[in-house]
Amino acid sequence: QVQLVESGGGLVQAGASLRLSCAASGRSFSVSAMGWLRQAPGKERELVAGISRSGGSTYLADSVKGRFTISRNNAKNTVYLQMNSLKPEDTAVYYCAVGRVLGTLGTVVSGEYDYWGQGTQVTVSS
């Protein structure tokens, strides 16, 4: 059974940093591009960052460019989201998602996922 477990969320002040982790189990995820999405109260879920199967290509939403970094360790089946200079508008539940088998980063950006995690709450106070 495929499982995605996110961790690293919490309550921080504006300007602080957090590192989210998503540990995957059940199969190797090196064959899939992966992504981090978030959903704030009353808003639609949005893609924050994506990363290709090898980790060589990444995507960042304009709202987080220069502040967030996505990376992965395929040996550990884990993807990370380093979030710096956090703002109150970053407050949301953050979800890890696994793209289609052998799918490209582009398919993740397009919203094609096979699996979702349960999410981890990030709250940034002003």
GROMACS .gro file of N, CA, C and O in nm:
model
  504
    1GLN      N    1   0.084  -0.119   0.000
    1GLN     CA    2   0.000   0.000   0.000
    1GLN      C    3   0.088   0.125   0.000
    1GLN      O    4   0.181   0.136   0.077
    2VAL      N    5   0.056   0.216  -0.088
    2VAL     CA    6   0.133   0.340  -0.099
    2VAL      C    7   0.096   0.434   0.014
    2VAL      O    8  -0.021   0.454   0.045
    3GLN      N    9   0.199   0.490   0.076
    3GLN     CA   10   0.177   0.588   0.183
    3GLN      C   11   0.269   0.706   0.165
    3GLN      O   12   0.386   0.691   0.131
    4LEU      N   13   0.215   0.824   0.188
    4LEU     CA   14   0.293   0.948   0.189
    4LEU      C   15   0.273   1.013   0.326
    4LEU      O   16   0.159   1.037   0.366
    5VAL      N   17   0.381   1.042   0.393
    5VAL     CA   18   0.371   1.102   0.526
    5VAL      C   19   0.449   1.232   0.526
    5VAL      O   20   0.572   1.233   0.512
    6GLU      N   21   0.374   1.343   0.541
    6GLU     CA   22   0.437   1.473   0.548
    6GLU      C   23   0.469   1.508   0.692
    6GLU      O   24   0.398   1.468   0.784
    7SER      N   25   0.575   1.584   0.710
    7SER     CA   26   0.612   1.631   0.844
    7SER      C   27   0.686   1.764   0.830
    7SER      O   28   0.727   1.802   0.720
    8GLY      N   29   0.702   1.831   0.944
    8GLY     CA   30   0.779   1.954   0.947
    8GLY      C   31   0.698   2.081   0.955
    8GLY      O   32   0.755   2.190   0.965
    9GLY      N   33   0.567   2.069   0.949
    9GLY     CA   34   0.484   2.188   0.960
    9GLY      C   35   0.484   2.241   1.102
    9GLY      O   36   0.537   2.180   1.194
   10GLY      N   37   0.423   2.358   1.120
   10GLY     CA   38   0.415   2.416   1.252
   10GLY      C   39   0.372   2.560   1.248
   10GLY      O   40   0.332   2.612   1.143
   11LEU      N   41   0.381   2.623   1.365
   11LEU     CA   42   0.346   2.763   1.380
   11LEU      C   43   0.475   2.843   1.395
   11LEU      O   44   0.555   2.816   1.486
   12VAL      N   45   0.494   2.940   1.306
   12VAL     CA   46   0.615   3.022   1.311
   12VAL      C   47   0.577   3.168   1.288
   12VAL      O   48   0.468   3.198   1.241
   13GLN      N   49   0.672   3.255   1.319
   13GLN     CA   50   0.652   3.396   1.292
   13GLN      C   51   0.698   3.430   1.151
   13GLN      O   52   0.780   3.359   1.092
   14ALA      N   53   0.647   3.538   1.100
   14ALA     CA   54   0.688   3.585   0.968
   14ALA      C   55   0.839   3.603   0.964
   14ALA      O   56   0.899   3.652   1.061
   15GLY      N   57   0.897   3.559   0.853
   15GLY     CA   58   1.042   3.568   0.837
   15GLY      C   59   1.116   3.442   0.874
   15GLY      O   60   1.235   3.428   0.841
   16ALA      N   61   1.047   3.351   0.941
   16ALA     CA   62   1.111   3.227   0.984
   16ALA      C   63   1.120   3.127   0.868
   16ALA      O   64   1.070   3.152   0.758
   17SER      N   65   1.182   3.014   0.898
   17SER     CA   66   1.198   2.908   0.799
   17SER      C   67   1.140   2.777   0.852
   17SER      O   68   1.137   2.754   0.973
   18LEU      N   69   1.096   2.695   0.761
   18LEU     CA   70   1.053   2.559   0.792
   18LEU      C   71   1.099   2.468   0.679
   18LEU      O   72   1.110   2.511   0.564
   19ARG      N   73   1.121   2.342   0.713
   19ARG     CA   74   1.153   2.243   0.612
   19ARG      C   75   1.052   2.130   0.622
   19ARG      O   76   1.045   2.060   0.722
   20LEU      N   77   0.975   2.114   0.516
   20LEU     CA   78   0.878   2.006   0.510
   20LEU      C   79   0.943   1.884   0.446
   20LEU      O   80   1.024   1.896   0.354
   21SER      N   81   0.905   1.768   0.496
   21SER     CA   82   0.951   1.642   0.440
   21SER      C   83   0.831   1.556   0.404
   21SER      O   84   0.728   1.562   0.470
   22CYS      N   85   0.847   1.478   0.300
   22CYS     CA   86   0.744   1.383   0.260
   22CYS      C   87   0.812   1.250   0.236
   22CYS      O   88   0.888   1.235   0.140
   23ALA      N   89   0.784   1.155   0.323
   23ALA     CA   90   0.842   1.023   0.311
   23ALA      C   91   0.742   0.930   0.245
   23ALA      O   92   0.628   0.919   0.289
   24ALA      N   93   0.785   0.867   0.139
   24ALA     CA   94   0.698   0.780   0.063
   24ALA      C   95   0.734   0.634   0.086
   24ALA      O   96   0.851   0.600   0.100
   25SER      N   97   0.635   0.550   0.090
   25SER     CA   98   0.659   0.407   0.105
   25SER      C   99   0.558   0.330   0.021
   25SER      O  100   0.456   0.383  -0.020
   26GLY      N  101   0.589   0.206  -0.005
   26GLY     CA  102   0.499   0.122  -0.082
   26GLY      C  103   0.552   0.090  -0.220
   26GLY      O  104   0.516  -0.012  -0.278
   27ARG      N  105   0.630   0.180  -0.273
   27ARG     CA  106   0.698   0.155  -0.400
   27ARG      C  107   0.805   0.261  -0.417
   27ARG      O  108   0.807   0.361  -0.345
   28SER      N  109   0.892   0.242  -0.514
   28SER     CA  110   0.994   0.342  -0.541
   28SER      C  111   0.931   0.461  -0.612
   28SER      O  112   0.859   0.445  -0.710
   29PHE      N  113   0.962   0.580  -0.564
   29PHE     CA  114   0.907   0.700  -0.625
   29PHE      C  115   1.007   0.773  -0.712
   29PHE      O  116   0.981   0.883  -0.758
   30SER      N  117   1.120   0.707  -0.735
   30SER     CA  118   1.217   0.767  -0.826
   30SER      C  119   1.165   0.767  -0.970
   30SER      O  120   1.220   0.836  -1.055
   31VAL      N  121   1.058   0.691  -0.997
   31VAL     CA  122   1.001   0.687  -1.132
   31VAL      C  123   0.894   0.793  -1.152
   31VAL      O  124   0.829   0.798  -1.256
   32SER      N  125   0.874   0.877  -1.051
   32SER     CA  126   0.767   0.977  -1.059
   32SER      C  127   0.819   1.116  -1.027
   32SER      O  128   0.898   1.132  -0.933
   33ALA      N  129   0.771   1.214  -1.103
   33ALA     CA  130   0.789   1.352  -1.060
   33ALA      C  131   0.702   1.373  -0.937
   33ALA      O  132   0.604   1.301  -0.916
   34MET      N  133   0.737   1.470  -0.855
   34MET     CA  134   0.662   1.491  -0.732
   34MET      C  135   0.636   1.641  -0.714
   34MET      O  136   0.700   1.725  -0.777
   35GLY      N  137   0.542   1.669  -0.627
   35GLY     CA  138   0.508   1.808  -0.607
   35GLY      C  139   0.463   1.838  -0.466
   35GLY      O  140   0.428   1.747  -0.390
   36TRP      N  141   0.466   1.964  -0.433
   36TRP     CA  142   0.407   2.016  -0.309
   36TRP      C  143   0.296   2.113  -0.347
   36TRP      O  144   0.317   2.202  -0.430
   37LEU      N  145   0.181   2.092  -0.290
   37LEU     CA  146   0.069   2.181  -0.311
   37LEU      C  147   0.025   2.235  -0.177
   37LEU      O  148   0.061   2.181  -0.073
   38ARG      N  149  -0.055   2.339  -0.179
   38ARG     CA  150  -0.108   2.392  -0.054
   38ARG      C  151  -0.251   2.440  -0.074
   38ARG      O  152  -0.292   2.474  -0.185
   39GLN      N  153  -0.322   2.440   0.037
   39GLN     CA  154  -0.459   2.488   0.034
   39GLN      C  155  -0.484   2.572   0.158
   39GLN      O  156  -0.475   2.521   0.271
   40ALA      N  157  -0.514   2.697   0.135
   40ALA     CA  158  -0.547   2.788   0.244
   40ALA      C  159  -0.698   2.788   0.264
   40ALA      O  160  -0.773   2.754   0.171
   41PRO      N  161  -0.746   2.824   0.382
   41PRO     CA  162  -0.890   2.826   0.408
   41PRO      C  163  -0.964   2.911   0.306
   41PRO      O  164  -0.925   3.025   0.279
   42GLY      N  165  -1.066   2.853   0.248
   42GLY     CA  166  -1.148   2.926   0.153
   42GLY      C  167  -1.088   2.942   0.015
   42GLY      O  168  -1.146   3.011  -0.070
   43LYS      N  169  -0.974   2.881  -0.007
   43LYS     CA  170  -0.908   2.893  -0.137
   43LYS      C  171  -0.889   2.757  -0.201
   43LYS      O  172  -0.895   2.654  -0.135
   44GLU      N  173  -0.867   2.758  -0.332
   44GLU     CA  174  -0.842   2.633  -0.402
   44GLU      C  175  -0.700   2.584  -0.376
   44GLU      O  176  -0.610   2.661  -0.345
   45ARG      N  177  -0.683   2.454  -0.391
   45ARG     CA  178  -0.551   2.396  -0.378
   45ARG      C  179  -0.464   2.444  -0.494
   45ARG      O  180  -0.509   2.449  -0.608
   46GLU      N  181  -0.341   2.482  -0.464
   46GLU     CA  182  -0.251   2.533  -0.567
   46GLU      C  183  -0.115   2.464  -0.559
   46GLU      O  184  -0.068   2.427  -0.451
   47LEU      N  185  -0.053   2.448  -0.675
   47LEU     CA  186   0.080   2.391  -0.681
   47LEU      C  187   0.181   2.495  -0.636
   47LEU      O  188   0.183   2.606  -0.686
   48VAL      N  189   0.265   2.456  -0.544
   48VAL     CA  190   0.370   2.543  -0.493
   48VAL      C  191   0.503   2.512  -0.561
   48VAL      O  192   0.575   2.603  -0.601
   49ALA      N  193   0.533   2.383  -0.572
   49ALA     CA  194   0.662   2.342  -0.627
   49ALA      C  195   0.651   2.203  -0.685
   49ALA      O  196   0.572   2.121  -0.639
   50GLY      N  197   0.733   2.176  -0.786
   50GLY     CA  198   0.740   2.044  -0.845
   50GLY      C  199   0.884   2.009  -0.875
   50GLY      O  200   0.968   2.098  -0.891
   51ILE      N  201   0.909   1.879  -0.885
   51ILE     CA  202   1.046   1.835  -0.913
   51ILE      C  203   1.041   1.712  -1.001
   51ILE      O  204   0.955   1.626  -0.985
   52SER      N  205   1.133   1.705  -1.096
   52SER     CA  206   1.136   1.594  -1.190
   52SER      C  207   1.184   1.466  -1.122
   52SER      O  208   1.229   1.467  -1.007
   53ARG      N  209   1.178   1.357  -1.195
   53ARG     CA  210   1.215   1.227  -1.138
   53ARG      C  211   1.358   1.226  -1.086
   53ARG      O  212   1.386   1.174  -0.979
   54SER      N  213   1.448   1.285  -1.161
   54SER     CA  214   1.590   1.285  -1.122
   54SER      C  215   1.624   1.395  -1.023
   54SER      O  216   1.728   1.391  -0.958
   55GLY      N  217   1.536   1.494  -1.016
   55GLY     CA  218   1.564   1.611  -0.933
   55GLY      C  219   1.635   1.720  -1.008
   55GLY      O  220   1.664   1.826  -0.953
   56GLY      N  221   1.662   1.697  -1.137
   56GLY     CA  222   1.739   1.793  -1.214
   56GLY      C  223   1.660   1.915  -1.259
   56GLY      O  224   1.718   2.018  -1.294
   57SER      N  225   1.528   1.903  -1.260
   57SER     CA  226   1.443   2.016  -1.299
   57SER      C  227   1.341   2.042  -1.191
   57SER      O  228   1.287   1.948  -1.132
   58THR      N  229   1.317   2.169  -1.166
   58THR     CA  230   1.218   2.206  -1.065
   58THR      C  231   1.127   2.315  -1.117
   58THR      O  232   1.159   2.385  -1.214
   59TYR      N  233   1.014   2.327  -1.051
   59TYR     CA  234   0.917   2.433  -1.080
   59TYR      C  235   0.881   2.498  -0.947
   59TYR      O  236   0.861   2.430  -0.846
   60LEU      N  237   0.873   2.630  -0.947
   60LEU     CA  238   0.826   2.703  -0.831
   60LEU      C  239   0.722   2.805  -0.874
   60LEU      O  240   0.739   2.874  -0.974
   61ALA      N  241   0.615   2.812  -0.799
   61ALA     CA  242   0.514   2.913  -0.825
   61ALA      C  243   0.575   3.052  -0.805
   61ALA      O  244   0.666   3.069  -0.724
   62ASP      N  245   0.524   3.148  -0.879
   62ASP     CA  246   0.577   3.285  -0.869
   62ASP      C  247   0.573   3.338  -0.726
   62ASP      O  248   0.662   3.411  -0.683
   63SER      N  249   0.469   3.299  -0.653
   63SER     CA  250   0.452   3.351  -0.518
   63SER      C  251   0.560   3.303  -0.420
   63SER      O  252   0.575   3.360  -0.312
   64VAL      N  253   0.633   3.199  -0.456
   64VAL     CA  254   0.734   3.145  -0.364
   64VAL      C  255   0.875   3.148  -0.421
   64VAL      O  256   0.970   3.108  -0.353
   65LYS      N  257   0.889   3.192  -0.543
   65LYS     CA  258   1.023   3.198  -0.604
   65LYS      C  259   1.116   3.286  -0.521
   65LYS      O  260   1.077   3.393  -0.475
   66GLY      N  261   1.238   3.238  -0.504
   66GLY     CA  262   1.335   3.312  -0.424
   66GLY      C  263   1.326   3.283  -0.276
   66GLY      O  264   1.414   3.324  -0.199
   67ARG      N  265   1.218   3.215  -0.233
   67ARG     CA  266   1.200   3.184  -0.091
   67ARG      C  267   1.194   3.034  -0.064
   67ARG      O  268   1.241   2.987   0.039
   68PHE      N  269   1.135   2.957  -0.153
   68PHE     CA  270   1.118   2.813  -0.134
   68PHE      C  271   1.210   2.737  -0.229
   68PHE      O  272   1.239   2.781  -0.340
   69THR      N  273   1.250   2.619  -0.184
   69THR     CA  274   1.330   2.529  -0.266
   69THR      C  275   1.276   2.388  -0.250
   69THR      O  276   1.249   2.345  -0.137
   70ILE      N  277   1.262   2.317  -0.360
   70ILE     CA  278   1.219   2.178  -0.355
   70ILE      C  279   1.337   2.090  -0.391
   70ILE      O  280   1.418   2.124  -0.478
   71SER      N  281   1.350   1.978  -0.322
   71SER     CA  282   1.457   1.883  -0.350
   71SER      C  283   1.407   1.742  -0.318
   71SER      O  284   1.300   1.726  -0.258
   72ARG      N  285   1.483   1.644  -0.359
   72ARG     CA  286   1.443   1.506  -0.332
   72ARG      C  287   1.566   1.420  -0.310
   72ARG      O  288   1.674   1.450  -0.362
   73ASN      N  289   1.545   1.313  -0.236
   73ASN     CA  290   1.647   1.211  -0.216
   73ASN      C  291   1.584   1.079  -0.254
   73ASN      O  292   1.507   1.021  -0.177
   74ASN      N  293   1.614   1.032  -0.374
   74ASN     CA  294   1.548   0.910  -0.423
   74ASN      C  295   1.590   0.787  -0.344
   74ASN      O  296   1.513   0.692  -0.332
   75ALA      N  297   1.709   0.788  -0.290
   75ALA     CA  298   1.754   0.673  -0.209
   75ALA      C  299   1.669   0.660  -0.083
   75ALA      O  300   1.651   0.550  -0.031
   76LYS      N  301   1.617   0.774  -0.036
   76LYS     CA  302   1.533   0.773   0.084
   76LYS      C  303   1.385   0.785   0.052
   76LYS      O  304   1.303   0.794   0.144
   77ASN      N  305   1.351   0.790  -0.077
   77ASN     CA  306   1.210   0.804  -0.116
   77ASN      C  307   1.147   0.925  -0.048
   77ASN      O  308   1.032   0.918   0.001
   78THR      N  309   1.219   1.034  -0.045
   78THR     CA  310   1.174   1.151   0.029
   78THR      C  311   1.189   1.276  -0.057
   78THR      O  312   1.287   1.291  -0.129
   79VAL      N  313   1.090   1.364  -0.045
   79VAL     CA  314   1.097   1.494  -0.111
   79VAL      C  315   1.084   1.601  -0.004
   79VAL      O  316   1.015   1.581   0.097
   80TYR      N  317   1.153   1.712  -0.025
   80TYR     CA  318   1.159   1.818   0.075
   80TYR      C  319   1.111   1.950   0.016
   80TYR      O  320   1.120   1.973  -0.104
   81LEU      N  321   1.063   2.035   0.105
   81LEU     CA  322   1.031   2.172   0.068
   81LEU      C  323   1.091   2.263   0.174
   81LEU      O  324   1.044   2.267   0.288
   82GLN      N  325   1.197   2.333   0.136
   82GLN     CA  326   1.261   2.429   0.224
   82GLN      C  327   1.192   2.563   0.205
   82GLN      O  328   1.189   2.615   0.093
   83MET      N  329   1.138   2.616   0.312
   83MET     CA  330   1.061   2.740   0.304
   83MET      C  331   1.129   2.846   0.391
   83MET      O  332   1.137   2.829   0.514
   84ASN      N  333   1.178   2.948   0.327
   84ASN     CA  334   1.245   3.058   0.397
   84ASN      C  335   1.163   3.186   0.384
   84ASN      O  336   1.075   3.196   0.298
   85SER      N  337   1.193   3.281   0.469
   85SER     CA  338   1.126   3.411   0.466
   85SER      C  339   0.975   3.394   0.459
   85SER      O  340   0.907   3.456   0.375
   86LEU      N  341   0.921   3.313   0.545
   86LEU     CA  342   0.779   3.283   0.541
   86LEU      C  343   0.695   3.407   0.567
   86LEU      O  344   0.732   3.496   0.646
   87LYS      N  345   0.581   3.410   0.500
   87LYS     CA  346   0.486   3.522   0.511
   87LYS      C  347   0.353   3.469   0.562
   87LYS      O  348   0.321   3.351   0.542
   88PRO      N  349   0.273   3.554   0.622
   88PRO     CA  350   0.139   3.509   0.667
   88PRO      C  351   0.057   3.447   0.554
   88PRO      O  352  -0.021   3.354   0.578
   89GLU      N  353   0.074   3.496   0.433
   89GLU     CA  354  -0.001   3.440   0.321
   89GLU      C  355   0.044   3.300   0.280
   89GLU      O  356  -0.018   3.237   0.194
   90ASP      N  357   0.151   3.251   0.340
   90ASP     CA  358   0.193   3.113   0.317
   90ASP      C  359   0.117   3.015   0.407
   90ASP      O  360   0.133   2.893   0.393
   91THR      N  361   0.038   3.067   0.497
   91THR     CA  362  -0.040   2.982   0.586
   91THR      C  363  -0.135   2.894   0.506
   91THR      O  364  -0.215   2.944   0.427
   92ALA      N  365  -0.124   2.763   0.526
   92ALA     CA  366  -0.205   2.668   0.451
   92ALA      C  367  -0.173   2.527   0.500
   92ALA      O  368  -0.079   2.506   0.576
   93VAL      N  369  -0.252   2.433   0.453
   93VAL     CA  370  -0.215   2.292   0.466
   93VAL      C  371  -0.134   2.256   0.343
   93VAL      O  372  -0.177   2.282   0.230
   94TYR      N  373  -0.019   2.198   0.366
   94TYR     CA  374   0.071   2.162   0.257
   94TYR      C  375   0.064   2.012   0.232
   94TYR      O  376   0.074   1.932   0.326
   95TYR      N  377   0.048   1.977   0.106
   95TYR     CA  378   0.033   1.838   0.066
   95TYR      C  379   0.145   1.795  -0.028
   95TYR      O  380   0.182   1.870  -0.119
   96CYS      N  381   0.192   1.675  -0.008
   96CYS     CA  382   0.286   1.613  -0.099
   96CYS      C  383   0.205   1.531  -0.199
   96CYS      O  384   0.105   1.468  -0.162
   97ALA      N  385   0.247   1.531  -0.324
   97ALA     CA  386   0.176   1.455  -0.427
   97ALA      C  387   0.276   1.385  -0.518
   97ALA      O  388   0.383   1.439  -0.547
   98VAL      N  389   0.238   1.268  -0.562
   98VAL     CA  390   0.322   1.187  -0.650
   98VAL      C  391   0.262   1.186  -0.790
   98VAL      O  392   0.142   1.156  -0.806
   99GLY      N  393   0.344   1.219  -0.887
   99GLY     CA  394   0.295   1.221  -1.025
   99GLY      C  395   0.285   1.082  -1.084
   99GLY      O  396   0.316   0.981  -1.021
  100ARG      N  397   0.240   1.076  -1.207
  100ARG     CA  398   0.224   0.949  -1.278
  100ARG      C  399   0.358   0.878  -1.293
  100ARG      O  400   0.462   0.943  -1.299
  101VAL      N  401   0.353   0.748  -1.299
  101VAL     CA  402   0.475   0.670  -1.323
  101VAL      C  403   0.535   0.712  -1.457
  101VAL      O  404   0.466   0.717  -1.558
  102LEU      N  405   0.664   0.748  -1.453
  102LEU     CA  406   0.739   0.794  -1.571
  102LEU      C  407   0.686   0.926  -1.626
  102LEU      O  408   0.722   0.967  -1.736
  103GLY      N  409   0.603   0.992  -1.547
  103GLY     CA  410   0.554   1.123  -1.590
  103GLY      C  411   0.661   1.230  -1.577
  103GLY      O  412   0.755   1.218  -1.501
  104THR      N  413   0.645   1.336  -1.653
  104THR     CA  414   0.741   1.446  -1.651
  104THR      C  415   0.701   1.549  -1.545
  104THR      O  416   0.590   1.546  -1.490
  105LEU      N  417   0.791   1.642  -1.523
  105LEU     CA  418   0.760   1.752  -1.434
  105LEU      C  419   0.639   1.829  -1.487
  105LEU      O  420   0.555   1.875  -1.410
  106GLY      N  421   0.630   1.837  -1.617
  106GLY     CA  422   0.518   1.908  -1.678
  106GLY      C  423   0.383   1.850  -1.640
  106GLY      O  424   0.285   1.923  -1.625
  107THR      N  425   0.375   1.718  -1.625
  107THR     CA  426   0.247   1.658  -1.588
  107THR      C  427   0.211   1.692  -1.444
  107THR      O  428   0.094   1.707  -1.412
  108VAL      N  429   0.312   1.704  -1.360
  108VAL     CA  430   0.286   1.748  -1.221
  108VAL      C  431   0.235   1.891  -1.222
  108VAL      O  432   0.139   1.925  -1.154
  109VAL      N  433   0.300   1.976  -1.301
  109VAL     CA  434   0.256   2.114  -1.311
  109VAL      C  435   0.114   2.122  -1.364
  109VAL      O  436   0.036   2.210  -1.327
  110SER      N  437   0.078   2.027  -1.449
  110SER     CA  438  -0.056   2.024  -1.507
  110SER      C  439  -0.160   1.965  -1.413
  110SER      O  440  -0.278   1.967  -1.444
  111GLY      N  441  -0.114   1.910  -1.300
  111GLY     CA  442  -0.209   1.859  -1.202
  111GLY      C  443  -0.240   1.710  -1.213
  111GLY      O  444  -0.344   1.666  -1.165
  112GLU      N  445  -0.150   1.633  -1.271
  112GLU     CA  446  -0.173   1.490  -1.284
  112GLU      C  447  -0.098   1.415  -1.173
  112GLU      O  448   0.024   1.405  -1.176
  113TYR      N  449  -0.174   1.363  -1.078
  113TYR     CA  450  -0.114   1.295  -0.964
  113TYR      C  451  -0.177   1.158  -0.943
  113TYR      O  452  -0.295   1.139  -0.969
  114ASP      N  453  -0.098   1.067  -0.890
  114ASP     CA  454  -0.147   0.936  -0.854
  114ASP      C  455  -0.179   0.927  -0.705
  114ASP      O  456  -0.272   0.856  -0.666
  115TYR      N  457  -0.103   0.993  -0.622
  115TYR     CA  458  -0.120   0.980  -0.477
  115TYR      C  459  -0.103   1.117  -0.410
  115TYR      O  460  -0.028   1.202  -0.456
  116TRP      N  461  -0.174   1.128  -0.297
  116TRP     CA  462  -0.166   1.248  -0.213
  116TRP      C  463  -0.132   1.208  -0.071
  116TRP      O  464  -0.171   1.102  -0.023
  117GLY      N  465  -0.065   1.299   0.000
  117GLY     CA  466  -0.047   1.279   0.142
  117GLY      C  467  -0.164   1.338   0.219
  117GLY      O  468  -0.257   1.392   0.161
  118GLN      N  469  -0.156   1.327   0.352
  118GLN     CA  470  -0.264   1.378   0.438
  118GLN      C  471  -0.249   1.527   0.467
  118GLN      O  472  -0.343   1.591   0.512
  119GLY      N  473  -0.132   1.579   0.442
  119GLY     CA  474  -0.111   1.721   0.462
  119GLY      C  475  -0.049   1.755   0.597
  119GLY      O  476  -0.065   1.681   0.694
  120THR      N  477   0.021   1.867   0.600
  120THR     CA  478   0.077   1.918   0.724
  120THR      C  479   0.048   2.068   0.731
  120THR      O  480   0.062   2.139   0.631
  121GLN      N  481   0.006   2.113   0.847
  121GLN     CA  482  -0.036   2.253   0.862
  121GLN      C  483   0.085   2.343   0.881
  121GLN      O  484   0.174   2.315   0.964
  122VAL      N  485   0.087   2.451   0.807
  122VAL     CA  486   0.186   2.557   0.825
  122VAL      C  487   0.111   2.685   0.856
  122VAL      O  488   0.024   2.726   0.779
  123THR      N  489   0.144   2.744   0.969
  123THR     CA  490   0.080   2.869   1.010
  123THR      C  491   0.188   2.973   1.036
  123THR      O  492   0.280   2.949   1.113
  124VAL      N  493   0.174   3.086   0.968
  124VAL     CA  494   0.273   3.193   0.981
  124VAL      C  495   0.204   3.314   1.042
  124VAL      O  496   0.110   3.369   0.983
  125SER      N  497   0.249   3.355   1.157
  125SER     CA  498   0.188   3.470   1.224
  125SER      C  499   0.265   3.597   1.189
  125SER      O  500   0.385   3.594   1.163
  126SER      N  501   0.193   3.708   1.190
  126SER     CA  502   0.255   3.836   1.152
  126SER      C  503   0.317   3.904   1.273
  126SER      O  504   0.299   3.865   1.385
   0.00000   0.00000   0.00000
